[in-house]
Amino acid sequence: MRKPLLPLETALAQLLASLEGTRLEAAWVSTMQADGRVLAQAVSSELQVPPQDNSSMDGYAVRLADVGACNGILPVSQRIPAGTNPKELLAGTAARIFTGAPIPFGADAVVMQEDCVELPAANPQDTELRIQVNQLPSIGQWIRRSGEDVTKGEIVLAAGQRLGPAELGMAASIGLAKLSVVRKPRVALFSTGDELVMPGDVEPQAMPAGAIYNSNRFFLNSLLRRLGCDVTDFGIIPDQREATIAALRLASESNDLVLTSGGVSVGEEDHVKPAVQSLGSLDLWQIAIKPGKPFAHGRIGACHFIGLPGNPVSSFVTFLVLVRPFLQRLQGVNQSALPVTLMRADFDWLRPDKRQEFLRVRRNAKGGLDLFPNQSSGVLSSVVWGDGLVDNPAGQSIRLGDQVGFVAFNDLLG
Ligand code: AMP
Ligand code: MG
């Protein structure tokens, strides 16, 4: 009897468990260069943000009691642009103030300039500027308090956080010019298949019979880089046992992961699986998902091996549901579950597979999901057209209007 295929959940758990005890070293990088990297340690702030109380408006800083006491007419005793250090506010006066400038000691509110008028001088030799405040301010009005964003000692970014635009801005706002990040995983990428031709090597009109362009190499490179990997692309391995063994052995010596596509199925031209078995161990093979059954994981020495199916959509999907969480975990990112949301299916899927399926779908303007008509595992158009996957449990049919689990490509590509 054939061995039952591994459920995705089990395979993922095994894959992640294989990383237990593995930690990539930390390295310092300049904050400016840290986009997409993963923080190796939590970051806490050595100062308050903002550092001082400051104005959130262009206007006048006042003492509330003074405004009431003099019918709102106040002389202007100082001018405080952003970046200056003000004097204490003289009693019975206002200070001209600009957005971001520190609040002078003694002031307890800011009146925006739209709510004040500059008064004409009472007599021509008067140089003193006076304003009429037309609104009785409330206490603290238009004042941004010191520490309202970050308090001193607060942890602002957690270990394992992937740094994007918001996180880099935060790190800079607390004065960090360098960040301790996890070393990039080193990944060796191989394509297998004697039918493969590189774009540029042969013009489309000159393609020999039986040849196809190597598309997996391009999207796998892109997916790996978006996940912060240092990719060495070894190109195409011929469908030969010895060549496959030699290539895998070499790559395993200097990488954390060897990632291949193709050649892990059951045909006698599929040399990757036996090659890994001869060099190390194969711990996991064949998963109950569609597309993507021929997925393999093993070890060659200290290096992990992952073999993806050759069919482009299978390769794409298995990368997203298995390799991505593996690489996230390797980098210390705590995010292994697929980000699934419930959405309405605006289609029927009445002949489900026995395996868990990942259907290529697209969100429509009515708030539902449309299905790409051709769900074949070789049809990359489905991934280009689609903006995500329906995660459909094994054997479950879908009727128009049903709620289904949706995973957006956008949530998986960075
Ligand atoms: P395999 O897993 O090697 O049997 O390949 C399964 C299918 O995927 C075959 O039709 C291959 O031609 C195709 N395939 C394998 N590798 C690639 C690749 N790098 N780019 C595009 N198609 C591929
Ligand atoms: Mg092949």
Short mmCIF file of N, CA and C in Angstrom, two decimals, residues 176-267:
data_model
loop_
_atom_site.label_atom_id
_atom_site.label_comp_id
_atom_site.label_asym_id
_atom_site.label_seq_id
_atom_site.Cartn_x
_atom_site.Cartn_y
_atom_site.Cartn_z
N LEU A 176 18.84 55.76 17.02
CA LEU A 176 19.71 54.62 16.71
C LEU A 176 20.24 54.69 15.28
N ALA A 177 21.54 54.79 15.15
CA ALA A 177 22.17 54.84 13.84
C ALA A 177 22.51 53.44 13.34
N LYS A 178 22.54 52.48 14.28
CA LYS A 178 22.86 51.09 13.92
C LYS A 178 21.87 50.17 14.61
N LEU A 179 21.64 49.03 13.99
CA LEU A 179 20.73 48.06 14.59
C LEU A 179 21.36 46.68 14.55
N SER A 180 21.08 45.89 15.56
CA SER A 180 21.59 44.53 15.59
C SER A 180 20.57 43.63 14.90
N VAL A 181 20.94 43.11 13.75
CA VAL A 181 20.01 42.29 12.96
C VAL A 181 20.55 40.88 12.79
N VAL A 182 19.67 40.00 12.41
CA VAL A 182 20.03 38.60 12.19
C VAL A 182 20.76 38.50 10.84
N ARG A 183 21.83 37.75 10.83
CA ARG A 183 22.53 37.52 9.56
C ARG A 183 21.56 36.97 8.52
N LYS A 184 21.76 37.38 7.27
CA LYS A 184 20.88 36.87 6.22
C LYS A 184 21.11 35.37 6.03
N PRO A 185 20.03 34.60 5.89
CA PRO A 185 20.23 33.18 5.59
C PRO A 185 20.89 33.06 4.21
N ARG A 186 21.88 32.16 4.12
CA ARG A 186 22.53 31.93 2.82
C ARG A 186 21.80 30.78 2.12
N VAL A 187 21.26 31.08 0.98
CA VAL A 187 20.46 30.08 0.26
C VAL A 187 21.06 29.83 -1.11
N ALA A 188 21.31 28.56 -1.41
CA ALA A 188 21.75 28.17 -2.75
C ALA A 188 20.53 27.74 -3.53
N LEU A 189 20.37 28.29 -4.72
CA LEU A 189 19.18 27.99 -5.52
C LEU A 189 19.58 27.23 -6.79
N PHE A 190 18.88 26.14 -7.02
CA PHE A 190 19.10 25.33 -8.23
C PHE A 190 17.80 25.10 -8.96
N SER A 191 17.86 25.09 -10.26
CA SER A 191 16.75 24.58 -11.05
C SER A 191 17.22 23.27 -11.65
N THR A 192 16.30 22.35 -11.82
CA THR A 192 16.69 21.10 -12.49
C THR A 192 15.82 20.90 -13.70
N GLY A 193 16.35 20.23 -14.68
CA GLY A 193 15.55 19.88 -15.86
C GLY A 193 16.30 20.17 -17.14
N ASP A 194 16.47 19.12 -17.95
CA ASP A 194 17.19 19.28 -19.21
C ASP A 194 16.38 20.05 -20.25
N GLU A 195 15.08 20.24 -19.97
CA GLU A 195 14.25 20.99 -20.91
C GLU A 195 14.39 22.51 -20.72
N LEU A 196 15.06 22.92 -19.64
CA LEU A 196 15.05 24.34 -19.28
C LEU A 196 16.06 25.15 -20.08
N VAL A 197 15.63 26.32 -20.47
CA VAL A 197 16.47 27.24 -21.22
C VAL A 197 16.35 28.59 -20.54
N MET A 198 17.46 29.32 -20.45
CA MET A 198 17.40 30.63 -19.83
C MET A 198 16.94 31.68 -20.84
N PRO A 199 16.01 32.54 -20.42
CA PRO A 199 15.63 33.66 -21.28
C PRO A 199 16.90 34.42 -21.65
N GLY A 200 17.01 34.79 -22.89
CA GLY A 200 18.22 35.50 -23.33
C GLY A 200 19.21 34.57 -24.00
N ASP A 201 19.25 33.30 -23.60
CA ASP A 201 20.17 32.35 -24.23
C ASP A 201 19.64 31.91 -25.59
N VAL A 202 18.34 31.75 -25.66
CA VAL A 202 17.70 31.34 -26.92
C VAL A 202 16.50 32.25 -27.15
N GLU A 203 16.39 32.79 -28.36
CA GLU A 203 15.25 33.66 -28.67
C GLU A 203 13.98 32.82 -28.76
N PRO A 204 12.82 33.41 -28.42
CA PRO A 204 11.57 32.63 -28.44
C PRO A 204 11.32 31.90 -29.75
N GLN A 205 11.62 32.56 -30.89
CA GLN A 205 11.31 31.91 -32.18
C GLN A 205 12.30 30.79 -32.50
N ALA A 206 13.40 30.73 -31.74
CA ALA A 206 14.42 29.70 -32.02
C ALA A 206 14.38 28.56 -31.00
N MET A 207 13.35 28.54 -30.13
CA MET A 207 13.30 27.50 -29.09
C MET A 207 13.21 26.12 -29.71
N PRO A 208 14.11 25.20 -29.33
CA PRO A 208 14.02 23.83 -29.84
C PRO A 208 12.78 23.13 -29.31
N ALA A 209 12.36 22.09 -30.02
CA ALA A 209 11.20 21.32 -29.59
C ALA A 209 11.47 20.78 -28.19
N GLY A 210 10.49 20.85 -27.34
CA GLY A 210 10.62 20.27 -26.00
C GLY A 210 11.23 21.19 -24.97
N ALA A 211 11.75 22.33 -25.43
CA ALA A 211 12.38 23.24 -24.46
C ALA A 211 11.35 24.20 -23.88
N ILE A 212 11.58 24.62 -22.64
CA ILE A 212 10.77 25.69 -22.04
C ILE A 212 11.71 26.62 -21.30
N TYR A 213 11.24 27.84 -21.10
CA TYR A 213 12.06 28.78 -20.35
C TYR A 213 11.99 28.47 -18.86
N ASN A 214 13.08 28.77 -18.21
CA ASN A 214 13.19 28.55 -16.76
C ASN A 214 12.51 29.72 -16.03
N SER A 215 11.28 29.50 -15.64
CA SER A 215 10.57 30.58 -14.95
C SER A 215 10.75 30.49 -13.43
N ASN A 216 10.84 29.28 -12.91
CA ASN A 216 10.95 29.12 -11.45
C ASN A 216 12.15 29.88 -10.88
N ARG A 217 13.24 29.84 -11.62
CA ARG A 217 14.46 30.49 -11.14
C ARG A 217 14.22 31.97 -10.85
N PHE A 218 13.37 32.58 -11.64
CA PHE A 218 13.15 34.02 -11.49
C PHE A 218 12.26 34.33 -10.30
N PHE A 219 11.13 33.60 -10.19
CA PHE A 219 10.28 33.97 -9.06
C PHE A 219 10.86 33.47 -7.73
N LEU A 220 11.60 32.37 -7.76
CA LEU A 220 12.20 31.90 -6.50
C LEU A 220 13.28 32.86 -6.01
N ASN A 221 14.07 33.37 -6.95
CA ASN A 221 15.04 34.40 -6.59
C ASN A 221 14.36 35.59 -5.93
N SER A 222 13.29 36.03 -6.54
CA SER A 222 12.57 37.20 -6.03
C SER A 222 11.97 36.91 -4.66
N LEU A 223 11.34 35.76 -4.51
CA LEU A 223 10.72 35.41 -3.22
C LEU A 223 11.78 35.33 -2.12
N LEU A 224 12.92 34.73 -2.45
CA LEU A 224 13.99 34.58 -1.45
C LEU A 224 14.54 35.93 -1.02
N ARG A 225 14.76 36.79 -1.98
CA ARG A 225 15.32 38.10 -1.65
C ARG A 225 14.35 38.92 -0.83
N ARG A 226 13.07 38.82 -1.17
CA ARG A 226 12.07 39.56 -0.39
C ARG A 226 12.01 39.07 1.05
N LEU A 227 12.42 37.83 1.26
CA LEU A 227 12.44 37.31 2.63
C LEU A 227 13.81 37.52 3.28
N GLY A 228 14.61 38.36 2.67
CA GLY A 228 15.87 38.75 3.31
C GLY A 228 16.99 37.74 3.18
N CYS A 229 16.97 36.90 2.14
CA CYS A 229 18.03 35.90 2.00
C CYS A 229 19.14 36.39 1.09
N ASP A 230 20.31 35.84 1.34
CA ASP A 230 21.47 36.05 0.50
C ASP A 230 21.48 34.88 -0.47
N VAL A 231 21.15 35.12 -1.72
CA VAL A 231 20.94 34.00 -2.65
C VAL A 231 22.16 33.80 -3.53
N THR A 232 22.64 32.55 -3.61
CA THR A 232 23.61 32.20 -4.63
C THR A 232 22.87 31.32 -5.62
N ASP A 233 22.78 31.82 -6.83
CA ASP A 233 22.00 31.11 -7.84
C ASP A 233 22.95 30.25 -8.67
N PHE A 234 22.84 28.95 -8.51
CA PHE A 234 23.75 28.02 -9.21
C PHE A 234 23.23 27.64 -10.59
N GLY A 235 22.10 28.19 -10.98
CA GLY A 235 21.62 27.89 -12.33
C GLY A 235 20.97 26.53 -12.42
N ILE A 236 21.16 25.91 -13.60
CA ILE A 236 20.42 24.67 -13.90
C ILE A 236 21.33 23.45 -13.70
N ILE A 237 20.85 22.46 -12.96
CA ILE A 237 21.58 21.19 -12.86
C ILE A 237 21.00 20.25 -13.91
N PRO A 238 21.85 19.59 -14.67
CA PRO A 238 21.33 18.62 -15.65
C PRO A 238 20.68 17.42 -14.95
N ASP A 239 19.80 16.75 -15.65
CA ASP A 239 19.12 15.58 -15.08
C ASP A 239 20.06 14.37 -15.10
N GLN A 240 21.09 14.42 -14.27
CA GLN A 240 22.02 13.29 -14.18
C GLN A 240 22.39 13.12 -12.72
N ARG A 241 22.48 11.88 -12.31
CA ARG A 241 22.71 11.59 -10.90
C ARG A 241 24.02 12.18 -10.38
N GLU A 242 25.11 11.93 -11.11
CA GLU A 242 26.42 12.39 -10.59
C GLU A 242 26.51 13.90 -10.55
N ALA A 243 25.99 14.55 -11.60
CA ALA A 243 26.04 16.02 -11.64
C ALA A 243 25.21 16.59 -10.51
N THR A 244 24.09 15.95 -10.23
CA THR A 244 23.21 16.44 -9.16
C THR A 244 23.90 16.28 -7.81
N ILE A 245 24.51 15.14 -7.59
CA ILE A 245 25.22 14.91 -6.32
C ILE A 245 26.34 15.93 -6.13
N ALA A 246 27.12 16.14 -7.19
CA ALA A 246 28.26 17.06 -7.09
C ALA A 246 27.77 18.48 -6.78
N ALA A 247 26.71 18.89 -7.45
CA ALA A 247 26.21 20.27 -7.26
C ALA A 247 25.68 20.45 -5.85
N LEU A 248 24.92 19.48 -5.37
CA LEU A 248 24.34 19.61 -4.03
C LEU A 248 25.42 19.56 -2.95
N ARG A 249 26.42 18.72 -3.16
CA ARG A 249 27.48 18.63 -2.15
C ARG A 249 28.20 19.97 -2.03
N LEU A 250 28.56 20.52 -3.16
CA LEU A 250 29.29 21.79 -3.17
C LEU A 250 28.46 22.89 -2.49
N ALA A 251 27.19 22.98 -2.88
CA ALA A 251 26.36 24.08 -2.36
C ALA A 251 26.11 23.93 -0.87
N SER A 252 26.04 22.68 -0.41
CA SER A 252 25.70 22.47 1.01
C SER A 252 26.84 22.88 1.94
N GLU A 253 28.05 23.01 1.35
CA GLU A 253 29.20 23.32 2.21
C GLU A 253 29.19 24.76 2.72
N SER A 254 28.55 25.65 1.98
CA SER A 254 28.65 27.06 2.38
C SER A 254 27.29 27.76 2.48
N ASN A 255 26.24 26.98 2.64
CA ASN A 255 24.91 27.59 2.72
C ASN A 255 24.10 27.03 3.89
N ASP A 256 23.10 27.80 4.30
CA ASP A 256 22.17 27.33 5.33
C ASP A 256 21.09 26.45 4.71
N LEU A 257 20.78 26.73 3.45
CA LEU A 257 19.70 26.00 2.78
C LEU A 257 20.05 25.83 1.30
N VAL A 258 19.84 24.61 0.82
CA VAL A 258 19.88 24.39 -0.63
C VAL A 258 18.44 24.22 -1.07
N LEU A 259 18.02 25.07 -1.99
CA LEU A 259 16.64 25.03 -2.47
C LEU A 259 16.66 24.66 -3.95
N THR A 260 15.94 23.59 -4.28
CA THR A 260 15.89 23.17 -5.69
C THR A 260 14.45 23.21 -6.18
N SER A 261 14.30 23.30 -7.49
CA SER A 261 12.95 23.10 -8.03
C SER A 261 13.02 22.03 -9.10
N GLY A 262 12.04 21.15 -9.10
CA GLY A 262 11.99 20.05 -10.06
C GLY A 262 12.80 18.86 -9.58
N GLY A 263 12.55 17.73 -10.23
CA GLY A 263 13.36 16.55 -9.97
C GLY A 263 13.12 15.86 -8.64
N VAL A 264 12.02 16.20 -7.95
CA VAL A 264 11.74 15.50 -6.68
C VAL A 264 10.46 14.66 -6.76
N SER A 265 10.09 14.32 -7.98
CA SER A 265 8.90 13.50 -8.14
C SER A 265 9.31 12.03 -8.21
N VAL A 266 8.52 11.21 -8.87
CA VAL A 266 8.78 9.76 -8.82
C VAL A 266 9.40 9.20 -10.10
N GLY A 267 9.60 10.06 -11.11
CA GLY A 267 10.13 9.56 -12.38
C GLY A 267 11.60 9.22 -12.27
#
